[in-house]
Amino acid sequence: MSTAEKLEAANEQITTLSAEIAKNAGTQIPLQVQKLTDDVGSIKNAIEEVKDHLKTQTPPEPFPMPYRDALATYTTNPNQILLGKCPTQEHAKAHAAIRDRQILINPDRDHPIFNDSTKRETAIDLIRQAIEAVDRVDGPEIQLKSIACLQNNGILLEFNSQEATAWIKKVPNQATFLEKLGGMTTIKDRIYSVVIPFLSIATDLDRCHTPKVLWTWLQLTLPNSSTSCAQCPCMQMKTKGLMRRKTVGCEQSSFAQDRVVSAKEKRGSELSAH
């Protein structure tokens, strides 16, 4: 076959293939367009259904207040003592009243109940059983208000009244209470030491008026921040907690009393000057 004949045969094949391609394309395109139109209609119907559903729903809750606005609207608690501020006499009285209703329990490290592995409900049930063991008809009403577990494994109990706390701390009741708790549990006395600076070593701490004189001297000579922890008038100064400091020129036993008198005279002169 010559080259011209081969070219003519190829042209005929190309013409035939082109006709078949055009025929097939012409039949498929309308079908694809119809399918695409149906899909768009389905999407449109779905959007309309979503709109109708949203109309029947309640509006969403507003977003929470930003942290900046929350700080701006925060009101200070009147009972809160700010850092660097000394507690007032009312705060000291309130804390002293709460402390008088509390009992600090100090269990041993190997206690079978008061440990990290025991559930809180089990420990509370044991404490309630110990309270019921010392509850008597002739005693005060004993109600447990709160239980706080401290970091050193101590347990702070708060009762409804000071009488209830004193009743549990009585010698026979305390022994029964601790025996019911089990282990080597003890009740710690919450006594705070008061440091008296420049106190003569010859001061007689056994005299009944010595704590009163020292307390008056503290209030007159030291700044408020030094006695802020003991502003409550009902505070009883424990002579065992007093610490003595030997200083030069403070050898007379009446040194504290002289300082009280001089401080009173100084304060009186300042008031008369104003």
Coordinates of C-alpha atoms in Angstrom, one line a residue:
M1 CA 0.0 0.0 0.0
S2 CA 1.4 3.4 -1.0
T3 CA 1.8 6.3 1.4
A4 CA -1.1 8.2 0.0
E5 CA -3.4 5.2 0.5
K6 CA -2.2 4.9 4.1
L7 CA -2.9 8.6 4.8
E8 CA -6.4 8.3 3.3
A9 CA -7.2 5.2 5.5
A10 CA -5.9 7.1 8.6
N11 CA -8.1 10.1 7.8
E12 CA -11.1 7.8 7.5
Q13 CA -10.4 6.3 10.9
I14 CA -10.0 9.7 12.5
T15 CA -13.3 10.8 11.0
T16 CA -15.1 7.8 12.3
L17 CA -13.7 8.2 15.8
S18 CA -14.5 11.8 15.9
A19 CA -18.1 11.1 15.0
E20 CA -18.4 8.4 17.7
I21 CA -16.8 10.8 20.3
A22 CA -19.2 13.6 19.4
K23 CA -22.1 11.2 19.5
N24 CA -21.2 9.8 23.0
A25 CA -20.4 13.3 24.4
G26 CA -23.7 14.6 23.2
T27 CA -25.7 12.0 25.0
Q28 CA -23.7 12.1 28.4
I29 CA -23.5 15.9 29.0
P30 CA -27.3 16.4 29.3
L31 CA -27.4 13.6 31.8
Q32 CA -24.6 15.1 33.9
V33 CA -26.3 18.5 33.8
Q34 CA -29.6 17.0 35.0
K35 CA -27.9 15.2 37.8
L36 CA -26.1 18.3 38.9
T37 CA -29.4 20.3 38.9
D38 CA -31.0 17.6 41.0
D39 CA -28.2 17.8 43.5
V40 CA -28.4 21.5 43.8
G41 CA -32.1 21.3 44.4
S42 CA -31.6 18.7 47.2
I43 CA -29.0 21.0 48.9
K44 CA -31.4 23.9 48.7
N45 CA -34.1 21.9 50.3
A46 CA -31.8 20.8 53.1
I47 CA -30.8 24.4 53.8
E48 CA -34.4 25.5 54.0
E49 CA -35.1 22.6 56.5
V50 CA -32.2 23.7 58.7
K51 CA -33.5 27.3 58.7
D52 CA -37.0 26.2 59.7
H53 CA -35.5 24.0 62.5
L54 CA -33.4 26.9 63.9
K55 CA -36.5 29.1 64.0
T56 CA -38.1 26.7 66.4
Q57 CA -35.1 26.5 68.8
T58 CA -34.3 28.7 71.8
P59 CA -31.6 31.3 71.2
P60 CA -28.1 30.3 72.4
E61 CA -26.8 31.4 75.8
P62 CA -24.6 34.5 75.7
F63 CA -20.8 34.0 76.0
P64 CA -19.4 34.1 79.5
M65 CA -18.1 37.4 80.8
P66 CA -14.5 38.1 79.9
Y67 CA -11.9 37.9 82.6
R68 CA -11.2 41.6 82.4
D69 CA -14.9 42.5 83.0
A70 CA -15.1 39.9 85.8
L71 CA -12.3 41.6 87.6
A72 CA -13.9 45.0 87.1
T73 CA -17.2 43.9 88.6
Y74 CA -15.6 42.0 91.5
T75 CA -16.6 43.2 95.0
T76 CA -14.3 42.9 97.9
N77 CA -15.4 40.6 100.7
P78 CA -15.7 42.8 103.8
N79 CA -14.5 39.9 106.0
Q80 CA -11.3 39.4 103.9
I81 CA -8.0 40.7 105.3
L82 CA -5.9 42.1 102.4
L83 CA -2.2 41.3 102.3
G84 CA -0.1 43.8 104.2
K85 CA -3.1 44.9 106.4
C86 CA -3.4 44.3 110.1
P87 CA -6.6 42.5 111.2
T88 CA -9.0 44.7 113.2
Q89 CA -10.1 43.9 116.7
E90 CA -13.4 42.6 115.3
H91 CA -11.6 40.2 113.0
A92 CA -9.4 39.0 115.9
K93 CA -12.4 38.4 118.0
A94 CA -14.1 36.4 115.3
H95 CA -11.1 34.3 114.6
A96 CA -10.6 33.7 118.4
A97 CA -14.3 32.6 118.7
I98 CA -13.8 30.2 115.8
R99 CA -10.6 28.8 117.3
D100 CA -12.4 28.2 120.6
R101 CA -14.8 25.9 118.8
Q102 CA -12.1 23.9 117.1
I103 CA -10.1 20.8 118.0
L104 CA -6.9 19.9 116.3
I105 CA -6.3 16.2 116.1
N106 CA -2.9 14.8 115.4
P107 CA -2.9 11.2 114.3
D108 CA 0.2 9.1 114.1
R109 CA 1.7 8.2 110.7
D110 CA 0.7 4.5 111.0
H111 CA -2.9 5.2 111.8
P112 CA -5.2 2.6 110.3
I113 CA -7.9 5.1 109.3
F114 CA -6.4 8.5 109.0
N115 CA -4.1 8.0 106.0
D116 CA -4.1 8.7 102.3
S117 CA -5.5 5.3 101.2
T118 CA -8.7 5.4 103.3
K119 CA -11.8 7.0 101.9
R120 CA -13.0 10.3 103.4
E121 CA -16.4 8.8 104.3
T122 CA -14.7 6.2 106.4
A123 CA -12.7 8.7 108.4
I124 CA -15.8 10.9 108.9
D125 CA -17.8 7.9 110.2
L126 CA -15.0 7.1 112.7
I127 CA -15.0 10.7 113.9
R128 CA -18.8 10.6 114.4
Q129 CA -18.5 7.4 116.4
A130 CA -16.0 9.0 118.6
I131 CA -18.3 12.0 119.2
E132 CA -21.2 9.8 120.0
A133 CA -19.0 8.0 122.6
V134 CA -18.5 11.2 124.6
D135 CA -22.0 12.6 124.1
R136 CA -23.9 12.5 127.4
V137 CA -27.3 13.6 128.5
D138 CA -25.9 15.9 131.2
G139 CA -23.4 17.5 128.7
P140 CA -23.8 20.2 126.1
E141 CA -25.2 19.6 122.6
I142 CA -22.4 18.4 120.3
Q143 CA -22.7 19.0 116.6
L144 CA -19.9 18.6 114.1
K145 CA -19.9 21.6 111.7
S146 CA -16.9 21.1 109.5
I147 CA -13.8 18.8 109.0
A148 CA -10.6 20.0 107.4
C149 CA -7.7 17.8 106.5
L150 CA -4.3 19.6 106.8
Q151 CA -1.2 19.0 104.8
N152 CA 0.6 17.5 107.8
N153 CA -2.1 14.8 108.1
G154 CA -3.7 16.7 111.0
I155 CA -7.5 17.0 111.2
L156 CA -9.2 20.2 112.3
L157 CA -12.7 19.7 113.7
E158 CA -15.1 22.6 114.3
F159 CA -18.1 22.2 116.6
N160 CA -21.2 24.2 117.2
S161 CA -20.2 25.8 120.5
Q162 CA -17.2 26.4 122.8
E163 CA -18.9 24.3 125.5
A164 CA -18.9 21.3 123.2
T165 CA -15.2 21.7 122.5
A166 CA -14.5 22.1 126.2
W167 CA -16.6 19.0 127.0
I168 CA -14.6 16.8 124.6
K169 CA -11.3 18.2 126.0
K170 CA -12.1 17.2 129.5
V171 CA -9.8 14.5 130.9
P172 CA -12.2 11.5 131.0
N173 CA -14.0 12.5 127.8
Q174 CA -10.8 13.2 126.0
A175 CA -9.5 9.8 126.8
T176 CA -12.7 8.1 125.5
F177 CA -12.7 10.2 122.4
L178 CA -9.0 9.4 121.5
E179 CA -9.5 5.7 122.4
K180 CA -12.4 5.5 119.9
L181 CA -10.3 7.1 117.2
G182 CA -7.6 4.5 117.7
G183 CA -3.9 4.6 117.0
M184 CA -1.6 7.1 118.8
T185 CA -4.0 10.0 118.2
T186 CA -3.5 13.1 120.3
I187 CA -5.2 16.5 120.7
K188 CA -2.8 19.4 120.1
D189 CA -3.2 22.6 122.2
R190 CA -3.1 25.6 119.8
I191 CA -1.0 27.9 121.9
Y192 CA 0.9 30.7 120.2
S193 CA 4.0 32.1 121.8
V194 CA 4.3 35.8 122.3
V195 CA 7.8 37.3 122.1
I196 CA 8.5 40.0 124.6
P197 CA 11.6 42.0 123.5
F198 CA 14.0 43.6 125.9
L199 CA 12.6 41.8 128.9
S200 CA 14.7 41.6 132.0
I201 CA 15.8 38.1 133.0
A202 CA 15.0 38.9 136.6
T203 CA 11.3 39.4 135.8
D204 CA 9.1 37.3 138.0
L205 CA 6.7 35.5 135.6
D206 CA 4.8 33.8 138.4
R207 CA 3.3 37.0 139.8
C208 CA -0.3 37.3 138.8
H209 CA -0.1 40.9 137.5
T210 CA 3.0 40.3 135.3
P211 CA 1.2 39.2 132.1
K212 CA -1.1 42.2 132.3
V213 CA 1.8 44.6 132.7
L214 CA 3.6 43.1 129.8
W215 CA 0.5 43.1 127.6
T216 CA -0.1 46.8 128.4
W217 CA 3.6 47.5 127.6
L218 CA 3.3 45.8 124.2
Q219 CA 0.3 47.8 123.3
L220 CA 1.9 51.1 124.2
T221 CA 5.5 50.6 122.9
L222 CA 5.4 48.3 119.9
P223 CA 3.8 49.1 116.5
N224 CA 0.4 47.6 115.6
S225 CA 1.9 45.1 113.2
S226 CA 3.9 43.5 116.0
T227 CA 0.8 42.8 118.1
S228 CA -1.7 42.3 115.4
C229 CA -1.8 38.6 116.0
A230 CA -2.9 39.2 119.6
Q231 CA -5.3 42.1 119.6
C232 CA -8.1 40.2 121.1
P233 CA -8.8 41.4 124.7
C234 CA -9.8 37.9 125.7
M235 CA -6.3 36.6 125.0
Q236 CA -4.7 34.9 128.0
M237 CA -0.9 35.2 128.0
K238 CA 0.7 32.0 128.9
T239 CA 3.7 32.4 131.1
K240 CA 5.3 29.3 129.7
G241 CA 5.2 30.8 126.2
L242 CA 7.1 34.0 127.2
M243 CA 10.6 34.3 125.9
R244 CA 13.2 36.3 127.7
R245 CA 15.9 38.3 126.0
K246 CA 18.9 39.5 128.0
T247 CA 19.9 43.0 127.0
V248 CA 22.4 45.6 128.3
G249 CA 20.9 48.0 130.9
C250 CA 17.8 45.9 131.6
E251 CA 18.7 44.3 134.9
Q252 CA 16.1 45.6 137.2
S253 CA 13.0 43.5 137.8
S254 CA 10.8 46.5 137.5
F255 CA 12.0 47.4 134.0
A256 CA 8.8 46.4 132.3
Q257 CA 6.7 48.5 134.7
D258 CA 8.9 51.5 134.3
R259 CA 8.6 51.3 130.5
V260 CA 4.8 51.1 130.9
V261 CA 4.8 54.3 133.0
S262 CA 7.1 56.2 130.7
A263 CA 5.1 55.2 127.6
K264 CA 1.9 56.4 129.3
E265 CA 3.5 59.7 130.1
K266 CA 4.8 60.1 126.6
R267 CA 1.4 59.4 125.1
G268 CA -0.2 61.8 127.5
S269 CA 2.2 64.6 126.6
E270 CA 1.6 64.0 122.9
L271 CA -2.2 64.3 123.4
S272 CA -1.9 67.5 125.4
A273 CA 0.4 69.0 122.7
H274 CA -2.2 68.3 120.1

